[in-house]
CSV table of C-alpha atoms and ligand atoms in Angstrom, one decimal:
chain,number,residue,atom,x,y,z
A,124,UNK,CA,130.3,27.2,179.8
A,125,UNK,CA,133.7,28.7,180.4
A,126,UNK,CA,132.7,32.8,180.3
A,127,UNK,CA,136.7,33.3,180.5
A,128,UNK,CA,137.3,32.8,176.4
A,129,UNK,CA,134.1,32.6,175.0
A,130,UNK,CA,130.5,34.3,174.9
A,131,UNK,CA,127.4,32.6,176.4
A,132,UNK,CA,124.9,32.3,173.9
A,133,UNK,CA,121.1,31.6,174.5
A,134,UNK,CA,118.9,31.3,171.0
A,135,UNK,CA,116.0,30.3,170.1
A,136,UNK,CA,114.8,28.6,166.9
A,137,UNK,CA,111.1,29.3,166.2
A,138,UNK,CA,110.8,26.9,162.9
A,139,UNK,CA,108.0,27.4,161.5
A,140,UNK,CA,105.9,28.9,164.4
A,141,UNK,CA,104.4,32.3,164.4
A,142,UNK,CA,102.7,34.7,162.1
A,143,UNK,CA,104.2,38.7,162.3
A,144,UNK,CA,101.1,39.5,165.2
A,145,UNK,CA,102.3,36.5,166.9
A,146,UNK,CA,106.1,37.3,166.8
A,147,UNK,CA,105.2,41.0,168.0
A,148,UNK,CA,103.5,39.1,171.1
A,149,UNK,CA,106.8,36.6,171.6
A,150,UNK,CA,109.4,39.3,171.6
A,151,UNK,CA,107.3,41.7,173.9
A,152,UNK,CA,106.8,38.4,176.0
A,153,UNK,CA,110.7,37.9,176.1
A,154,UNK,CA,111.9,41.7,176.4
A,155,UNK,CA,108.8,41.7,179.4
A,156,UNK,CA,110.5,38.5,181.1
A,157,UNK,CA,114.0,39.8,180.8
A,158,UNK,CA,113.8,43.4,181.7
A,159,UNK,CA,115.7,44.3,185.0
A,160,UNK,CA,117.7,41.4,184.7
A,161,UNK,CA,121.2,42.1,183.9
A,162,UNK,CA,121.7,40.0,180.7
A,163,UNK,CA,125.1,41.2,180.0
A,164,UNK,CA,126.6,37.5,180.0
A,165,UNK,CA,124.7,35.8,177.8
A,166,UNK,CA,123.5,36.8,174.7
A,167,UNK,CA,119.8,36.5,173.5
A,168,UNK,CA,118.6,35.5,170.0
A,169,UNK,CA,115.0,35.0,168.7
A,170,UNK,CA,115.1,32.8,165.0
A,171,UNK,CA,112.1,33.9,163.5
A,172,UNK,CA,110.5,33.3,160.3
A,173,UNK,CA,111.0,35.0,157.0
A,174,UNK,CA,108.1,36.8,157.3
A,175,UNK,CA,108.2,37.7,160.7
A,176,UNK,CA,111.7,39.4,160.7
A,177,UNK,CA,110.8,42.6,160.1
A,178,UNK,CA,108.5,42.8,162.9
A,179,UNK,CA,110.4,41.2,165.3
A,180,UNK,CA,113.8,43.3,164.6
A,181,UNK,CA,111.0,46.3,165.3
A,182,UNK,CA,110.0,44.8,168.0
A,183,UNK,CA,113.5,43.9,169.4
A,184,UNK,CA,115.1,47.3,169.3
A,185,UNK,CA,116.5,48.8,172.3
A,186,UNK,CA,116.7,45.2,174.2
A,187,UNK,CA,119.0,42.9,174.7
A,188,UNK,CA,117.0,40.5,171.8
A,189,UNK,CA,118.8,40.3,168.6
A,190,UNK,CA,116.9,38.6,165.9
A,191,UNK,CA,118.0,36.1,163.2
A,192,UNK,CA,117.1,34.5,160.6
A,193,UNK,CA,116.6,30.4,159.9
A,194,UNK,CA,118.3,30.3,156.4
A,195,UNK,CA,119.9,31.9,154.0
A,196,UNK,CA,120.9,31.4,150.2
A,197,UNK,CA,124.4,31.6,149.2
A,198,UNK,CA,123.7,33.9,145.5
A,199,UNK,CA,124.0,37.7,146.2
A,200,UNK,CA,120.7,38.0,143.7
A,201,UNK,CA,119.5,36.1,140.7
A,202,UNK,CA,116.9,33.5,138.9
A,203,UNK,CA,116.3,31.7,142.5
A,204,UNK,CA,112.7,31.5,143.1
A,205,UNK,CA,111.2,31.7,146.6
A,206,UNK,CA,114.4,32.5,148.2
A,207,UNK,CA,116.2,35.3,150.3
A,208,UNK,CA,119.5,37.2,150.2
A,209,UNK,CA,122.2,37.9,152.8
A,210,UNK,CA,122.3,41.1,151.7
A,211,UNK,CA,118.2,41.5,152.1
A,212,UNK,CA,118.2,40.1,155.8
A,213,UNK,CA,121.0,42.6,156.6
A,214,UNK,CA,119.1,45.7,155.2
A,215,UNK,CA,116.5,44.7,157.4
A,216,UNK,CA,118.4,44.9,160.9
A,217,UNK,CA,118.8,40.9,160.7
A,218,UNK,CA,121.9,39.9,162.9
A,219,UNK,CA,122.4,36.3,163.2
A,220,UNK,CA,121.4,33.1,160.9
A,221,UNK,CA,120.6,29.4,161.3
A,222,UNK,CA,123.0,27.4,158.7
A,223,UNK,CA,122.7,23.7,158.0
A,224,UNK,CA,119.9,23.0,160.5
A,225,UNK,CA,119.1,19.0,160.4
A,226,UNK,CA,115.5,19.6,159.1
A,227,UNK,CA,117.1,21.5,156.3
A,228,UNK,CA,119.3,18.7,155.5
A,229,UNK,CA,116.5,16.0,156.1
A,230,UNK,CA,113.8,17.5,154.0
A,231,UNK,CA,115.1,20.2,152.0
A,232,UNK,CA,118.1,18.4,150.3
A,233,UNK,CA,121.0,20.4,152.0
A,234,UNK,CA,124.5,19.8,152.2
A,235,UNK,CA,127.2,20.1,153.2
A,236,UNK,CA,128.8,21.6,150.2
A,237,UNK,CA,125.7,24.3,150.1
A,238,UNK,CA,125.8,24.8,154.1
A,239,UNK,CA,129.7,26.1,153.4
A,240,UNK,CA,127.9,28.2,150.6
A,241,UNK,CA,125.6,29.4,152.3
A,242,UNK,CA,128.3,29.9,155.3
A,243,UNK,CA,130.5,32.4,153.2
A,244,UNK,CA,127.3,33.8,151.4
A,245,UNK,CA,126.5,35.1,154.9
A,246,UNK,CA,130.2,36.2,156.6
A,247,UNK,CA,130.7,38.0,153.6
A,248,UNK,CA,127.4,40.0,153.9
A,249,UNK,CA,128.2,41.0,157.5
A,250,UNK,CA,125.8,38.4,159.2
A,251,UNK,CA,126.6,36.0,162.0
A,252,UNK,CA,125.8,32.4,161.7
A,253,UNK,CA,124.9,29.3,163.9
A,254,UNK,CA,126.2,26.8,162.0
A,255,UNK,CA,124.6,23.3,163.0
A,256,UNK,CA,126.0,19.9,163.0
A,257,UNK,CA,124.5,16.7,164.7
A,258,UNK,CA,124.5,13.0,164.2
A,259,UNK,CA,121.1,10.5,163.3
A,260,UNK,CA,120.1,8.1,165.6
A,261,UNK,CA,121.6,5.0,163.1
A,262,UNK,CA,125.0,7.2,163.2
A,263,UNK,CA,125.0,7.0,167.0
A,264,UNK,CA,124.5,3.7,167.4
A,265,UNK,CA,127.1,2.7,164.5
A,266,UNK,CA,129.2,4.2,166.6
A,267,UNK,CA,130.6,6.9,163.9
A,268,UNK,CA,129.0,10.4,165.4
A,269,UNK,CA,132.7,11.6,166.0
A,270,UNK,CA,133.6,11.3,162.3
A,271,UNK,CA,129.9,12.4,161.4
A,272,UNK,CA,130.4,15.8,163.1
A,273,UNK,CA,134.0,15.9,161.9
A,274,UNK,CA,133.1,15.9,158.7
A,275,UNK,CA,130.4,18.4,159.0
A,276,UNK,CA,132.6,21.2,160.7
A,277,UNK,CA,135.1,20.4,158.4
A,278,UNK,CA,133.4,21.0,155.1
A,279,UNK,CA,130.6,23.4,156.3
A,280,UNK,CA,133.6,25.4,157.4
A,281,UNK,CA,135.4,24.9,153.8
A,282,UNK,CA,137.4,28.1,152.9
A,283,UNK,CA,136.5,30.0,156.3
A,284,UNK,CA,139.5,32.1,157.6
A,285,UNK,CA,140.5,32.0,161.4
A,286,UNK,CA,139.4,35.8,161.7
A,287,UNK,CA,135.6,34.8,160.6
A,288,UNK,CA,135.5,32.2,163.2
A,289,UNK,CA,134.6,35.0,166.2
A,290,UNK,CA,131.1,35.6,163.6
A,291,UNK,CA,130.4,31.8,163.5
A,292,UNK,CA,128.5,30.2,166.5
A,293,UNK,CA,128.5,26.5,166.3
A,294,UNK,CA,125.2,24.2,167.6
A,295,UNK,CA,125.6,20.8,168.5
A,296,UNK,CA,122.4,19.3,167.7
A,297,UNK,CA,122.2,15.3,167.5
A,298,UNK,CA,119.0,14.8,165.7
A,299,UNK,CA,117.1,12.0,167.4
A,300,UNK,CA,116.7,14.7,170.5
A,301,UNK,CA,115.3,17.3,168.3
A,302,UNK,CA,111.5,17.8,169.2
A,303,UNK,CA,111.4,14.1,170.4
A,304,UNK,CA,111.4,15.0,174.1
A,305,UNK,CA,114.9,13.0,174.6
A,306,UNK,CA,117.6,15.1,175.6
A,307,UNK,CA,121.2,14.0,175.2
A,308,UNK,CA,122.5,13.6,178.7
A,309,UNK,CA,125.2,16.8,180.3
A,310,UNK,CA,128.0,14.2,179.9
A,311,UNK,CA,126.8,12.9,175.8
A,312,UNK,CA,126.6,17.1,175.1
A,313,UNK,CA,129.5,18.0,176.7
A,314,UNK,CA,131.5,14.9,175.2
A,315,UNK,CA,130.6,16.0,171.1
A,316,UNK,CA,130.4,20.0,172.4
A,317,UNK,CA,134.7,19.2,173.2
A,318,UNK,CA,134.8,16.8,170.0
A,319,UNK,CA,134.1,19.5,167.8
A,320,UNK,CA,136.4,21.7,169.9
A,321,UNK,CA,139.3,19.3,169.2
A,322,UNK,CA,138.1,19.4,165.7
A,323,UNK,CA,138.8,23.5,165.7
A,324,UNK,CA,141.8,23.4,167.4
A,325,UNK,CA,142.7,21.1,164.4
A,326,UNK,CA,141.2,23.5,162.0
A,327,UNK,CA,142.2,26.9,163.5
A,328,UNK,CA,144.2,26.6,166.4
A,329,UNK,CA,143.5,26.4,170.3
A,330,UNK,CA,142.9,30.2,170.5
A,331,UNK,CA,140.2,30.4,168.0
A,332,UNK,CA,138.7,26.7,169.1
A,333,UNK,CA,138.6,28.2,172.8
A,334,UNK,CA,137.0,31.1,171.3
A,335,UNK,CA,134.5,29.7,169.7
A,336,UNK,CA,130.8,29.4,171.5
A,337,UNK,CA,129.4,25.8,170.8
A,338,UNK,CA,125.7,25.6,171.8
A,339,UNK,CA,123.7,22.5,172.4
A,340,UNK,CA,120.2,21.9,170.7
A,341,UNK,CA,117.6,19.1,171.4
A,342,UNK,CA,114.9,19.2,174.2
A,343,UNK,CA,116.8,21.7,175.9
A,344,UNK,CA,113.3,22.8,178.4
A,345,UNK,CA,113.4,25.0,181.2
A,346,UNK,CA,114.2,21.8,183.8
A,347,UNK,CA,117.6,20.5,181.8
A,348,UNK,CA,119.0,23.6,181.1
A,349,UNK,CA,121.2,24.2,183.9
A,350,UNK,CA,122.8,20.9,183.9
A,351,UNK,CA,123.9,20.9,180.2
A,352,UNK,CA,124.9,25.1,180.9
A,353,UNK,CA,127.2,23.1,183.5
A,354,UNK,CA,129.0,21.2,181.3
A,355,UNK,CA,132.6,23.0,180.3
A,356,UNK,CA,132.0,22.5,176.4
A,357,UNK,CA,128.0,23.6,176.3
A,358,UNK,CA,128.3,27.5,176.4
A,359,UNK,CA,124.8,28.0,175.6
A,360,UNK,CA,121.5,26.3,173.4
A,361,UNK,CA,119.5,26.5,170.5
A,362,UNK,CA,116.1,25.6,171.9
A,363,UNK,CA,113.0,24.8,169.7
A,364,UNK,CA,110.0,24.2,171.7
A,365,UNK,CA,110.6,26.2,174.5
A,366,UNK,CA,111.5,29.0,172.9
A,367,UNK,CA,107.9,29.2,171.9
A,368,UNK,CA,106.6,30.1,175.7
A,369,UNK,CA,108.5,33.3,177.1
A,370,UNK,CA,108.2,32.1,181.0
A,371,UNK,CA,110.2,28.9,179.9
A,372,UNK,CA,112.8,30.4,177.5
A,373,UNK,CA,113.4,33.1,180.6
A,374,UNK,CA,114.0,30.2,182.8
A,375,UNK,CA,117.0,29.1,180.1
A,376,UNK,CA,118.5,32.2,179.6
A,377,UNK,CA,117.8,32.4,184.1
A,378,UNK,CA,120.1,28.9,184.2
A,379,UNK,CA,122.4,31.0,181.5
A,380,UNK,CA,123.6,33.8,183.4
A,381,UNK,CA,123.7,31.8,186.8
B,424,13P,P1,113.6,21.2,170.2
B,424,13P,O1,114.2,22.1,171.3
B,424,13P,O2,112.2,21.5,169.9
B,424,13P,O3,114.0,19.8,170.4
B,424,13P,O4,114.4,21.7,168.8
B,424,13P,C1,115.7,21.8,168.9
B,424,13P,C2,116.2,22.5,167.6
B,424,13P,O5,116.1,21.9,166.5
B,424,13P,C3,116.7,23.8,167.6
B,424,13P,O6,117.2,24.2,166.4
């Protein structure tokens, strides 16, 4: 983390956990484990489910929880069945969304050309987004996760100004430590975390790249989050799993502000 040019940012990604009762339980978990604590230097996000938005924004109000969403669609309205707008999430008190996440690639056909869709679709509605990029396991060990996450920031980032950049949160999420228990090492995070930093300094500039919080994702758990928070280039997570039990995501956001 470097707190001197950028914002800490703790978020969690709830997937497809959680009916609305459920969420209502979660948040009032969080807001329960957080309250007293002076959580002015890192800021809190819950990802919740379509469905459960609604309740969880109630539920978030007047604490330092902002909700967001996990996608969005990059079409103001229309003839696209079974999805949601930028424009309805931000009606509803929605703050942040998840753009490009690895299981939307891997099972939902995204791209990168409809990540940067989606990307502007959501700037331009007045949302903030964690953009996501991360290598496969076969693209680590060719060797090729540098241009792999080049070429993600670069096109999800396609047409983006410099003066969006302070709306756009980037997560670092190498895909074979998603859910499977095997976190990237501090040094492996911080290494691609700085990568994608040289990549924005390419793109924007060292002001905006220094700017610019880039989170790590990947069995980030209550016991390895204050080694990777160490690291220069992590400035925060995007945690799955334990974002699920309040007690452990506390401990993150705990490892956060220390
Ligand atoms: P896990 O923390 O469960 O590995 O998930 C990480 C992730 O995909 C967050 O977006």
């Amino acid at each position: 983390m470097n707190r001197q040019t950028r914002k800490t940012v703790i978020a969690g990604n709830w997937k497809m956990n959680k009916t609305p009762a459920e969420a209502k339980g979660l948040i009032d978990a969080i807001k329960a484990e957080i309250s007293g604590k002076d959580t002015g230097l890192c800021e809190i996000i819950a990802c919740v489910p379509f469905v459960d938005l609604q309740t969880a924004v109630e539920a978030a109000k007047g604490s330092a929880v902002k909700i967001g969403a996990q996608n969005v669609h990059w079409a103001s309205s229309g003839a696209f069945t079974g999805e949601i707008s930028a424009a309805m999430l931000k009606e509803i008190g929605v703050e942040y969304v998840i753009i490009g996440h690895s299981e939307r690639r891997q099972y939902f056909g995204e791209t990168d050309i409809t990540v940067n869709s989606r990307v502007k679709a959501a700037l331009e509605s007045g949302l903030k987004v964690i953009l996501c990029v991360g290598e496969l396991l076969a693209e680590r060990e060719q060797g090729v996760t540098a241009e792999v996450v080049s070429r993600q920031t670069k096109i999800d980032l396609l047409g983006i100004t410099e003066a969006q950049m302070k709306d756009i949160i980037i997560a670092y999420e190498p895909v074979w430590a998603i859910g499977t228990g095997k976190t990237a090492t501090s040094d492996q995070a911080d290494e691609v975390c700085g990568f994608i930093r040289d990549v924005l300094v390419s793109l924007y500039g060292k002001n905006v790249a220094e700017a610019t919080t880039i989170q790590y994702g990947g069995s980030m758990n209550a016991k390895n989050a204050a080694e990777l928070l160490s690291k220069i280039n992590v400035d925060g997570g995007l945690i799955g799993g334990a974002s699920l039990k309040a007690d452990d995501f506390a401990v993150i956001i705990e490892a956060a502000l220390n």
